[in-house]
mmCIF file of C-alpha atoms and ligand atoms in Angstrom:
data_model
loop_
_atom_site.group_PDB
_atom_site.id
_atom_site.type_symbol
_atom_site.label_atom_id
_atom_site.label_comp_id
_atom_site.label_asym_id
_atom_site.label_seq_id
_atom_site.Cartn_x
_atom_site.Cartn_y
_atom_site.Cartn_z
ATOM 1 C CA UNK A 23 7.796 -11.611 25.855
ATOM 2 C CA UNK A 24 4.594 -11.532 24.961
ATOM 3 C CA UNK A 25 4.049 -9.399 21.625
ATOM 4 C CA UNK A 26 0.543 -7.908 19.912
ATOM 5 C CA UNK A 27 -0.285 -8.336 16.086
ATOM 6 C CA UNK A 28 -2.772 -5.989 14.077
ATOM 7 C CA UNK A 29 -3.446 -4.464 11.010
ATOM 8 C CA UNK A 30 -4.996 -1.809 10.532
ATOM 9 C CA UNK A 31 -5.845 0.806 7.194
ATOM 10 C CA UNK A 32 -6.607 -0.473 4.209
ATOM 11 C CA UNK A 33 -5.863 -4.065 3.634
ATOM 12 C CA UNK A 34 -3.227 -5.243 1.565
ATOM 13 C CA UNK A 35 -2.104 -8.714 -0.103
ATOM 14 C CA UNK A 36 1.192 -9.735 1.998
ATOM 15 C CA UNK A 37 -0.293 -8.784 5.433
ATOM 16 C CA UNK A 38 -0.698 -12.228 5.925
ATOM 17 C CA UNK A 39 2.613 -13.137 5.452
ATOM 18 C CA UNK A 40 3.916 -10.569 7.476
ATOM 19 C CA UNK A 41 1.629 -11.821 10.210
ATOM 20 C CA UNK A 42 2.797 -15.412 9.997
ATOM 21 C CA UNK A 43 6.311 -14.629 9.772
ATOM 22 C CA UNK A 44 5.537 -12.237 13.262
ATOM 23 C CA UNK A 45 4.072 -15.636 14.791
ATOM 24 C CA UNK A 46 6.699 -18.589 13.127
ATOM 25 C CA UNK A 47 9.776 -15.973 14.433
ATOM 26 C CA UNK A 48 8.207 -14.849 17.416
ATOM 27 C CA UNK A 49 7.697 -18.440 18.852
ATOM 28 C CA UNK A 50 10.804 -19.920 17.565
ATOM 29 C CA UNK A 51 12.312 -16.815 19.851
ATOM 30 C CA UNK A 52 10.372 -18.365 22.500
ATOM 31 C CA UNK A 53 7.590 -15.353 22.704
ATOM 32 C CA UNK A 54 4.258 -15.515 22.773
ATOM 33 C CA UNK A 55 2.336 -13.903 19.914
ATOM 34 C CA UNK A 56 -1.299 -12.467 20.239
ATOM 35 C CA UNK A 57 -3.038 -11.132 17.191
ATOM 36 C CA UNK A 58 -5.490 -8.365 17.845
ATOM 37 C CA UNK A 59 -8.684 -8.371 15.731
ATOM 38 C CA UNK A 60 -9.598 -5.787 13.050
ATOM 39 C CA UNK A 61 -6.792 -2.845 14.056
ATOM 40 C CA UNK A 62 -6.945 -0.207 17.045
ATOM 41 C CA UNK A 63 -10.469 -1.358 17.267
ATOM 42 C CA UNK A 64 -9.652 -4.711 19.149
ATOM 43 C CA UNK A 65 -7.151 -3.396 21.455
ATOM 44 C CA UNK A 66 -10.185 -0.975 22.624
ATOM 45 C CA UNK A 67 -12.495 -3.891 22.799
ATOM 46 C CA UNK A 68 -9.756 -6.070 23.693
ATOM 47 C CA UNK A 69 -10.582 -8.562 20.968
ATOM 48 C CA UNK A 70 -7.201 -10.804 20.772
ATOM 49 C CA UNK A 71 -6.225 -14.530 20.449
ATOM 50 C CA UNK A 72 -3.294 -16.132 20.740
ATOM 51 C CA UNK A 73 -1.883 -17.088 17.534
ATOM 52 C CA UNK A 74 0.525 -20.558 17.284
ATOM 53 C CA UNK A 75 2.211 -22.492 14.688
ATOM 54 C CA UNK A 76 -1.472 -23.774 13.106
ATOM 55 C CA UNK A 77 -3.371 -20.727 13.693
ATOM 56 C CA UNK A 78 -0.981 -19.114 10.394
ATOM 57 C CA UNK A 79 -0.872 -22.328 8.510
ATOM 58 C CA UNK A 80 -1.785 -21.759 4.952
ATOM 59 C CA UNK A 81 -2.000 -17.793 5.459
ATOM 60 C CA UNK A 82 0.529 -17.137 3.198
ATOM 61 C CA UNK A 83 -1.340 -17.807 -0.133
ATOM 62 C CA UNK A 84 -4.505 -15.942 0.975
ATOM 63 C CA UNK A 85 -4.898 -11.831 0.142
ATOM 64 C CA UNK A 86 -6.476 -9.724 2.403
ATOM 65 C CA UNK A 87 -5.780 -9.974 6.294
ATOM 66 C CA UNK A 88 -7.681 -12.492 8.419
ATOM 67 C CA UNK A 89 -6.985 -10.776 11.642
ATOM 68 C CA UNK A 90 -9.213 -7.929 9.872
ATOM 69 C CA UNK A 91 -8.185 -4.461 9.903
ATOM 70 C CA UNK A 92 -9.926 -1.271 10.671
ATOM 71 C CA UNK A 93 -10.200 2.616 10.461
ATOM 72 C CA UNK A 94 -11.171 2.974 14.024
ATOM 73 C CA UNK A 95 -11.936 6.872 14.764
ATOM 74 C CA UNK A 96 -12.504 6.379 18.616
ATOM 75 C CA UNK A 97 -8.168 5.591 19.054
ATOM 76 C CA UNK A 98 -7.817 9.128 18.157
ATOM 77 C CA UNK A 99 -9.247 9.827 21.639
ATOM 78 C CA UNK A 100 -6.581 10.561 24.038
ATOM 79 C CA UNK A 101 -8.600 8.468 27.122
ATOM 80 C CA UNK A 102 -9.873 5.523 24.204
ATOM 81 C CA UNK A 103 -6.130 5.109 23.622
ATOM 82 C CA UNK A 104 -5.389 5.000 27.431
ATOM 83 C CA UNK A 105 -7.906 2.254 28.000
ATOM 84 C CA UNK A 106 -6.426 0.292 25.110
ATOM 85 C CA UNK A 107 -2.876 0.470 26.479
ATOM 86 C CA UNK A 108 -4.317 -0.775 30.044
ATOM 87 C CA UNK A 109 -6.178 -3.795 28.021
ATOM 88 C CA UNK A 110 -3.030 -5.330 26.702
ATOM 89 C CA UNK A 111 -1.083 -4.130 29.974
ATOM 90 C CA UNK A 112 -3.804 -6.641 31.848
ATOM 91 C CA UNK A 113 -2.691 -9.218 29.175
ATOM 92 C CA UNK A 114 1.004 -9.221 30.043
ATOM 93 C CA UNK A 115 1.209 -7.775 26.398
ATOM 94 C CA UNK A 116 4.417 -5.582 26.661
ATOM 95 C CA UNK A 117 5.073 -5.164 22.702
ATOM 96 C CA UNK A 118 3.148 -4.526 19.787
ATOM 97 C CA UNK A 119 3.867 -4.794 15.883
ATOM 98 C CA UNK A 120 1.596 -2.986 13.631
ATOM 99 C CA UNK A 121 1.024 -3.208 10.392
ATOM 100 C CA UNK A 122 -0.225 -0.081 8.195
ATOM 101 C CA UNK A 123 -0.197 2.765 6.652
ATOM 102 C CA UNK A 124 0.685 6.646 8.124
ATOM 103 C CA UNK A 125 -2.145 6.801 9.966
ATOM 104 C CA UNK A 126 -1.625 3.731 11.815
ATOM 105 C CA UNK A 127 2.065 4.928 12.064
ATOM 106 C CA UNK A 128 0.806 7.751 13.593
ATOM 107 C CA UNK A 129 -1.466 5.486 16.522
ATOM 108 C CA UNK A 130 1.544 3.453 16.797
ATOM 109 C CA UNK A 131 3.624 6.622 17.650
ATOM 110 C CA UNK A 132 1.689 7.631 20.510
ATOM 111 C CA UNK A 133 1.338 3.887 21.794
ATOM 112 C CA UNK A 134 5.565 4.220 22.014
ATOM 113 C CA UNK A 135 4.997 7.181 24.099
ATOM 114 C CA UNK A 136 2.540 5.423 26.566
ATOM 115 C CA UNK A 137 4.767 3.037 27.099
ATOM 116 C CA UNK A 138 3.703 -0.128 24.378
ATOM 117 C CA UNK A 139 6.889 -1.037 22.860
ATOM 118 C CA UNK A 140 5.543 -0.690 18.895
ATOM 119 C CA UNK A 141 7.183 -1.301 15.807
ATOM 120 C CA UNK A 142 5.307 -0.712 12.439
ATOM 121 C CA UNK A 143 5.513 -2.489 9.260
ATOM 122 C CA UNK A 144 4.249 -0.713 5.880
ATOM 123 C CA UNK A 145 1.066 -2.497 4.940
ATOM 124 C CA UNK A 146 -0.526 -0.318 1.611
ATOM 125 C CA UNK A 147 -0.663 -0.885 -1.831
ATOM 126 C CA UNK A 148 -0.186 2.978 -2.136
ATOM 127 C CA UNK A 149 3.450 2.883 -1.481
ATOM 128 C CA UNK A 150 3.451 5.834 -0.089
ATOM 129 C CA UNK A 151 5.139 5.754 2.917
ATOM 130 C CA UNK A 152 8.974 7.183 3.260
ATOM 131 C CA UNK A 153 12.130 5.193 4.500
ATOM 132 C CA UNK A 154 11.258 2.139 2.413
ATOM 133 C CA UNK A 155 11.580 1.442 -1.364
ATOM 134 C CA UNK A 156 8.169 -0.775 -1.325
ATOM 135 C CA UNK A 157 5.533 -1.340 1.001
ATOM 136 C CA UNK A 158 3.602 -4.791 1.838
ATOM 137 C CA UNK A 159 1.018 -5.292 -1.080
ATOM 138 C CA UNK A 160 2.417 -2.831 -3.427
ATOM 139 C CA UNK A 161 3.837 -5.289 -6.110
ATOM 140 C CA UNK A 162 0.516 -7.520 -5.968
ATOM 141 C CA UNK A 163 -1.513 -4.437 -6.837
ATOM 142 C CA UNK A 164 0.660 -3.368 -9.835
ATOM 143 C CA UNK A 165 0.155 -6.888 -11.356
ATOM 144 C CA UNK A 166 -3.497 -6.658 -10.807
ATOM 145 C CA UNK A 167 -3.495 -3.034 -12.712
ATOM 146 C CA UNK A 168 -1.012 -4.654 -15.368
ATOM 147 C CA UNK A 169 -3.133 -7.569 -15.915
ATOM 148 C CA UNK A 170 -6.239 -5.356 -16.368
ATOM 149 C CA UNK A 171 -4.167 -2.534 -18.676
ATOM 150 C CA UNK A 172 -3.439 -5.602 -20.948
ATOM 151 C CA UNK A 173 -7.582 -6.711 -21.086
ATOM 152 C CA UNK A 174 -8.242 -3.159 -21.717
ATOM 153 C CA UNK A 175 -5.322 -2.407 -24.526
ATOM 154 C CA UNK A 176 -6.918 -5.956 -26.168
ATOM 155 C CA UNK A 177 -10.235 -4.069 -26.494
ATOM 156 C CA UNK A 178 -8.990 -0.501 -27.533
ATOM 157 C CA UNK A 179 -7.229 -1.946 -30.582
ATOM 158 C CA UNK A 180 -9.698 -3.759 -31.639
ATOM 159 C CA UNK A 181 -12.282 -0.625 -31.183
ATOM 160 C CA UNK A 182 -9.240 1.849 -32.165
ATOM 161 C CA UNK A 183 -10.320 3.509 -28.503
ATOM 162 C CA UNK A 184 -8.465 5.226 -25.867
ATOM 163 C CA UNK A 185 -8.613 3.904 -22.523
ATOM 164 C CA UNK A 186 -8.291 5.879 -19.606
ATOM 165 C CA UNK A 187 -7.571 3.698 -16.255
ATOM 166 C CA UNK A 188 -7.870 5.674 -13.082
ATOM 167 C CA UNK A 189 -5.597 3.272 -10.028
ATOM 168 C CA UNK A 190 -5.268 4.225 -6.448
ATOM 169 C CA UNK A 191 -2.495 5.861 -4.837
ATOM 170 C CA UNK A 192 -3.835 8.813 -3.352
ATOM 171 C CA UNK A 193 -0.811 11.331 -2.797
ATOM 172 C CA UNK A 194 1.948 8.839 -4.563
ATOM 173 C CA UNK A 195 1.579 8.031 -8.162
ATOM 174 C CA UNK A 196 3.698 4.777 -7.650
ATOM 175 C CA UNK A 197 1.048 2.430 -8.887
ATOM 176 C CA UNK A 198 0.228 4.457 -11.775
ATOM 177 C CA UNK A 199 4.013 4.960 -12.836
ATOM 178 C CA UNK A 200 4.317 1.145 -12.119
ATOM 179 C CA UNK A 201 1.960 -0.466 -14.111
ATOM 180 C CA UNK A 202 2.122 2.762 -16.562
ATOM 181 C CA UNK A 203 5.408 1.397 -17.230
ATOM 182 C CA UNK A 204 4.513 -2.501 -17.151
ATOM 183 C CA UNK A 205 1.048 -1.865 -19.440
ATOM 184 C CA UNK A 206 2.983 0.102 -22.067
ATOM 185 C CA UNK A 207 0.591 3.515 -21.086
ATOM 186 C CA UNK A 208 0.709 6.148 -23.740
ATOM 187 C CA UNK A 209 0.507 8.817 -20.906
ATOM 188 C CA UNK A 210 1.037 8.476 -16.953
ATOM 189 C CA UNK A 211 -0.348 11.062 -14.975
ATOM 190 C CA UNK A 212 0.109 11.235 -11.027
ATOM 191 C CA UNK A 213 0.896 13.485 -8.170
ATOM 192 C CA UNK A 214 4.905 14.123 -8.951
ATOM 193 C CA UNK A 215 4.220 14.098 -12.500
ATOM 194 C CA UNK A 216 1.604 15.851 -13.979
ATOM 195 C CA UNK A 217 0.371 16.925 -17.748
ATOM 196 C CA UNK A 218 -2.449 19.206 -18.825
ATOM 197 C CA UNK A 219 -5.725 17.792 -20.261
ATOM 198 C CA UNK A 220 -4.340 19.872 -23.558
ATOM 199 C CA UNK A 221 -1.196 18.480 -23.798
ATOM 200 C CA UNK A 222 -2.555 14.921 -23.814
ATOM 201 C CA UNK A 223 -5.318 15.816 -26.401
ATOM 202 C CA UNK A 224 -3.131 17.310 -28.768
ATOM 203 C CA UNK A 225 -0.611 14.416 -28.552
ATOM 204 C CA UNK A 226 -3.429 11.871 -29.007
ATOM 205 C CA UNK A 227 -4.822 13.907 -32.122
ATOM 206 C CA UNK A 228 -1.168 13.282 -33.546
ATOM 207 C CA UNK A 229 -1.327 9.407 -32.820
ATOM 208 C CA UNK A 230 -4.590 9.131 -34.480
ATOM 209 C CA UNK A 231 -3.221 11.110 -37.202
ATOM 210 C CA UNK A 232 -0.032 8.967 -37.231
ATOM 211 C CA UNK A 233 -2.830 5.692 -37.479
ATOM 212 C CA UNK A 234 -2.561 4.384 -34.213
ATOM 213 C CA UNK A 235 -5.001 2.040 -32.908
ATOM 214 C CA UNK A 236 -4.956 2.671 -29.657
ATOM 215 C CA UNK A 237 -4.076 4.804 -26.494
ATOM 216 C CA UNK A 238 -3.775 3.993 -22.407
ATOM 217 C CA UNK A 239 -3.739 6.750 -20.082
ATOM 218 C CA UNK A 240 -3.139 5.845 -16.700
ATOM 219 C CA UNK A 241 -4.090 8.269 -13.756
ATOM 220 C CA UNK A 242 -3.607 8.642 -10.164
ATOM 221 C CA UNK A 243 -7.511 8.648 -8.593
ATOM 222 C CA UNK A 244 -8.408 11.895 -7.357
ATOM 223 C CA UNK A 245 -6.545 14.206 -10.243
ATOM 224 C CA UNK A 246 -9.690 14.985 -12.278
ATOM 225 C CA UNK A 247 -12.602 13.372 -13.316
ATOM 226 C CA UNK A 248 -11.680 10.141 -15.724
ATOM 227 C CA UNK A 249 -15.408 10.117 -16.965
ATOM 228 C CA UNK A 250 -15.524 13.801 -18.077
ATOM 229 C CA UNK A 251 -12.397 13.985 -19.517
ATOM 230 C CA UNK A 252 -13.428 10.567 -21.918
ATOM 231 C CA UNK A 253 -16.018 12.657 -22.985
ATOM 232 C CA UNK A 254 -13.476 15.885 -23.705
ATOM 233 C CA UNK A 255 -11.130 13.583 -25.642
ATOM 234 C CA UNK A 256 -13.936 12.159 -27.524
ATOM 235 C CA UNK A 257 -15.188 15.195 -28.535
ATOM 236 C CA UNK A 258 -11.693 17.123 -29.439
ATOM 237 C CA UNK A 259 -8.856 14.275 -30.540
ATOM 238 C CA UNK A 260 -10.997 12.015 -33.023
ATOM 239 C CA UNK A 261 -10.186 9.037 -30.527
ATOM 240 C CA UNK A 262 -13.301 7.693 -28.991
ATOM 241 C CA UNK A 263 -12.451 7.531 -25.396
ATOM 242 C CA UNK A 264 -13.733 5.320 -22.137
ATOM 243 C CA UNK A 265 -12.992 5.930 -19.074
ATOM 244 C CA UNK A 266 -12.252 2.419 -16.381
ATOM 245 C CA UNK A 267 -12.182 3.058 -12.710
ATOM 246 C CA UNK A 268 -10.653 0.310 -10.931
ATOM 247 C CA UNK A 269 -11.482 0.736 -7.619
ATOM 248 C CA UNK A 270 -11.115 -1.754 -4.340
ATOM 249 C CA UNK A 271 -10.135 -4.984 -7.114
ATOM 250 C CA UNK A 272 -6.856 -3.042 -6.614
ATOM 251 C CA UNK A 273 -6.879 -4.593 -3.557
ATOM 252 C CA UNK A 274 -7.360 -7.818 -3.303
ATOM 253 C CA UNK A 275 -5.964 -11.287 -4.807
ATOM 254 C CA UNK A 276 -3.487 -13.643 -3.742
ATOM 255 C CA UNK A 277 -0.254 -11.825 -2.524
ATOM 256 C CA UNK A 278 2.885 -12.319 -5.356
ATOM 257 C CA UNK A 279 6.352 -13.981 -4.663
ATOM 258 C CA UNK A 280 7.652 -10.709 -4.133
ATOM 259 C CA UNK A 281 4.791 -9.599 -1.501
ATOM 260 C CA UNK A 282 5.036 -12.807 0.060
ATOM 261 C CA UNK A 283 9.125 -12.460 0.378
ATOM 262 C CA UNK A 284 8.777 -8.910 2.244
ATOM 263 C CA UNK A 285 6.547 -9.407 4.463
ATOM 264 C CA UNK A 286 8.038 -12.556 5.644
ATOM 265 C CA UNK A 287 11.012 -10.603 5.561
ATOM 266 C CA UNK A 288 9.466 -7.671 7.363
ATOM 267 C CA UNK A 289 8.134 -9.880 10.287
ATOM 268 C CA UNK A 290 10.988 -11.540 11.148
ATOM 269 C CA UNK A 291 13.142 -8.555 11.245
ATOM 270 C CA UNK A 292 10.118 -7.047 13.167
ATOM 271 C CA UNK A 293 10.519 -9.946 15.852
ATOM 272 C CA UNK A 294 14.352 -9.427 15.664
ATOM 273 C CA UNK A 295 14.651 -5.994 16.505
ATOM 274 C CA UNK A 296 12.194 -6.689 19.850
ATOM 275 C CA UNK A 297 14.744 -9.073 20.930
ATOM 276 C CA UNK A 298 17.404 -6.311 20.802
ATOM 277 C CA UNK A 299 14.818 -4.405 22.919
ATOM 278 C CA UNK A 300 14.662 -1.390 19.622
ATOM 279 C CA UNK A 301 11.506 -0.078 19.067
ATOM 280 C CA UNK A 302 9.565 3.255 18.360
ATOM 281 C CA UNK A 303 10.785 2.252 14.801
ATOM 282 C CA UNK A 304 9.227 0.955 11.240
ATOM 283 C CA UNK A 305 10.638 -1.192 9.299
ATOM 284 C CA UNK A 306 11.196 -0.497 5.630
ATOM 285 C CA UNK A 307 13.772 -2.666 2.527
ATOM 286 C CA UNK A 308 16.200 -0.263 1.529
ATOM 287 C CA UNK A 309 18.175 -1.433 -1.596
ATOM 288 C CA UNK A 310 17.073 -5.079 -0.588
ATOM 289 C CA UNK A 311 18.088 -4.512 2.846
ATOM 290 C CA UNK A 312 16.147 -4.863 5.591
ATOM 291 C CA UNK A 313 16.671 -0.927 7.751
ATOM 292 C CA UNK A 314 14.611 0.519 10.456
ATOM 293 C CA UNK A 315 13.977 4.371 11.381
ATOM 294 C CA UNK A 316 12.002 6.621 14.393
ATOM 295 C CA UNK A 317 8.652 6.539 13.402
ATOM 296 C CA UNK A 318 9.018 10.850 13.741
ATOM 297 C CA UNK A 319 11.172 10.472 10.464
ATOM 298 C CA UNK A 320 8.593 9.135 8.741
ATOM 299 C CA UNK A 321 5.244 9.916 9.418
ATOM 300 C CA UNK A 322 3.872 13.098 8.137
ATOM 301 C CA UNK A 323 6.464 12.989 5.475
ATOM 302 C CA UNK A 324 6.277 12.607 1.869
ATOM 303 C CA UNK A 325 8.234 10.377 -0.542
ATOM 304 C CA UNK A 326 10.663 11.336 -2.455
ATOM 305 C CA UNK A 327 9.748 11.333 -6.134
ATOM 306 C CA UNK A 328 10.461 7.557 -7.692
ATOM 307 C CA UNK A 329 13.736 7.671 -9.714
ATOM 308 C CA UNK A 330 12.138 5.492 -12.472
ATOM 309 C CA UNK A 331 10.060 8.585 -13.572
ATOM 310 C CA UNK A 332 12.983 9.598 -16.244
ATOM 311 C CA UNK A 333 11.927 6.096 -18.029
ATOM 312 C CA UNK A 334 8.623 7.563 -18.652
ATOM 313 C CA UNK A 335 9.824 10.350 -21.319
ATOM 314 C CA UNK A 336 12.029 7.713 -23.073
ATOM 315 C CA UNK A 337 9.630 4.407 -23.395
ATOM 316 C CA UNK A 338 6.389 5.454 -23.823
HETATM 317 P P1 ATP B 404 -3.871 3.267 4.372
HETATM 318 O O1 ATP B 404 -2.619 3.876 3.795
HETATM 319 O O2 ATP B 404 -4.175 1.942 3.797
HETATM 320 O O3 ATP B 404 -5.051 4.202 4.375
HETATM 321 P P2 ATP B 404 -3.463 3.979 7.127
HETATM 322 O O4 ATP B 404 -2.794 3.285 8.241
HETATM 323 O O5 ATP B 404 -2.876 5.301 6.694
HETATM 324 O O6 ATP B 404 -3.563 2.948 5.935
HETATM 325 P P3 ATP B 404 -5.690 5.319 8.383
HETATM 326 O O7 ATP B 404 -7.158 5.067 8.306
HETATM 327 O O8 ATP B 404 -5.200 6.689 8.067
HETATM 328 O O9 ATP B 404 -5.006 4.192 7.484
HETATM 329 O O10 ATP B 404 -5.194 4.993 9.864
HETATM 330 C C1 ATP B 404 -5.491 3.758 10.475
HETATM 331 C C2 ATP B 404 -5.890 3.999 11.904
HETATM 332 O O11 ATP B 404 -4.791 4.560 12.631
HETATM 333 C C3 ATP B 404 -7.021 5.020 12.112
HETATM 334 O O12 ATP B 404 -8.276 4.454 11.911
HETATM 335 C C4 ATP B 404 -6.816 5.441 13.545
HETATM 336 O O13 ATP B 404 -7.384 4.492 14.427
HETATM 337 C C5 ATP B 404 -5.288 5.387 13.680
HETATM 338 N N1 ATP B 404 -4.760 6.757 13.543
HETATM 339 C C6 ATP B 404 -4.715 7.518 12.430
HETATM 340 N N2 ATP B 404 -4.212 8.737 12.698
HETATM 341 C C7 ATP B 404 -3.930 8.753 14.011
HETATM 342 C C8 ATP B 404 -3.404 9.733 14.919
HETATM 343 N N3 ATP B 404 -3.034 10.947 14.494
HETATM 344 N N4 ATP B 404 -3.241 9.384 16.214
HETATM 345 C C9 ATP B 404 -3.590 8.151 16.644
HETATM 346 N N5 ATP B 404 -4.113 7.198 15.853
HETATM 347 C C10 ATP B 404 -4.272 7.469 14.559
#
């Protein structure tokens, strides 16, 4: 068979290794594997190579994706998504394994329908997507928060400062209640779980009281505004407050063991299930199992909320 490769979303450390596992599986199954440049976009501009042994060799190590990814806004087109079907129809290209988030879920839905057998693979640090406990560059991204909490808790105590670190996530507070936990946060405030400014500021007026020398908050992005509300706990809990917005170093770095591990993982299995001729499916690790559901059970829906929220109350 021959079989399609892309990513496409935001980039995430792993994708790589997902890749090369899709290309080390796929040809020891005897297929041939073509990776498709920079998402949706290269199956519209049919921009694809055909990736061997040596094309993946030391990929595992490196963050990012070097078949590029994309937000292409044309594939939403009914007719730009026809002509990208036909491109890799010319090719001989019968399957396709994507790698994403829900909105590439979502492209990869309608490419089942038109007749591309597609499988998708989560590719976010966001973990946000249902049907799998972690998604492909989730645990590099925590380290890279937990690494910076710890540089930042280093300089509140010695400034007796609070430090407010705003982290990705978007609509799942997984990375916050993650490294929350890992960085020893005084307060973790996301989505599923969240306090009033009020609350906080009277609890941090007691830990000031109390002598502490220093507090982490650490906030899902788009909840309020991380600068403005330094300023408000300045001014009304006695702790001198900054405000650190991480942004896209979030999401980048070398992929960890355990990023590494699941995307190989989620590659191979991807390969596996072609050769059983499933598809229409994604591909999540379900109590360190690798599972598969219809992509209609799991786009558009939300996660449920992490069980590891009751640790909050009791450890920080
Ligand atoms: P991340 O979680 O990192 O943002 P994502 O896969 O959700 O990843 P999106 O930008 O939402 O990122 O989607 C990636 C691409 O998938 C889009 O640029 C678009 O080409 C395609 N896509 C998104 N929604 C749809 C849709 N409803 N139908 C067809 N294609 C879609």
């Amino acid at each position: 068979m021959k079989i399609g490769v892309l990513t496409s979303g935001g980039d995430a450390p792993g994708m790589n290794a997902a890749i090369r596992a899709v290309v080390r599986a796929g040809n020891l199954y005897g297929h041939e594997i073509y990776g498709i440049k920079d998402g949706y976009s290269g199956m519209i501009n049919d921009d694809v190579v055909l990736l061997n042994h040596q094309s993946v060799s030391g990929m595992l190590s490196k963050g990012g994706t070097f078949l590029g990814t994309a937000r292409s806004s044309e594939f939403l087109l009914e007719e730009v998504r026809i002509k990208a079907v036909e491109n890799m129809k010319n090719r001989g290209i019968e399957a396709l394994i994507a790698i994403g988030g829900d909105g590439t879920y979502r492209g990869a839905m309608d490419l089942t329908k038109m007749g591309l057998k597609t499988i998708g693979l989560p590719g976010t640090i966001d973990n946000d997507i249902p049907g799998t406990d972690f998604t492909i560059g989730f645990h590099t991204a925590v380290e890279t928060i937990v690494d910076a909490i710890d540089k930042l808790r280093d300089t509140s105590t010695s400034h007796q400062r609070c430090s407010i670190v705003e982290v990705m996530g978007r609509h799942c507070g997984d990375l916050a209640l993650f490294s929350g936990i890992c960085g020893g946060a005084e307060f973790i405030v996301t989505p599923e779980h969240p306090m009033n400014k009020e609350q906080i500021i009277s609890q941090l007026k007691k830990h000031r009281a109390e002598g502490r020398r220093h507090a982490i908050i650490v906030i899902t992005e788009n909840i309020l505004n991380v600068h403005e509300f330094a300023e408000e706990i300045t001014e009304k809990s006695g702790f001198a407050s900054r405000a650190t917005v991480l942004g896209y170093i979030q999401r980048g770095g070398s992929p960890c063991p355990e990023d590494r591990i699941l995307g190989s993982r989620m590659g191979t299995y991807a390969v596996e299930l072609l050769n059983d001729d499933i598809y229409g499916v994604c591909v999540g690790i379900r109590d360190s199992r690798m599972v598969h559901l219809p992509f209609s059970n799991v786009v558009g829906q939300k996660r449920p909320k992490n069980e590891i929220y009751s640790l909050v109350k009791k450890v920080s």
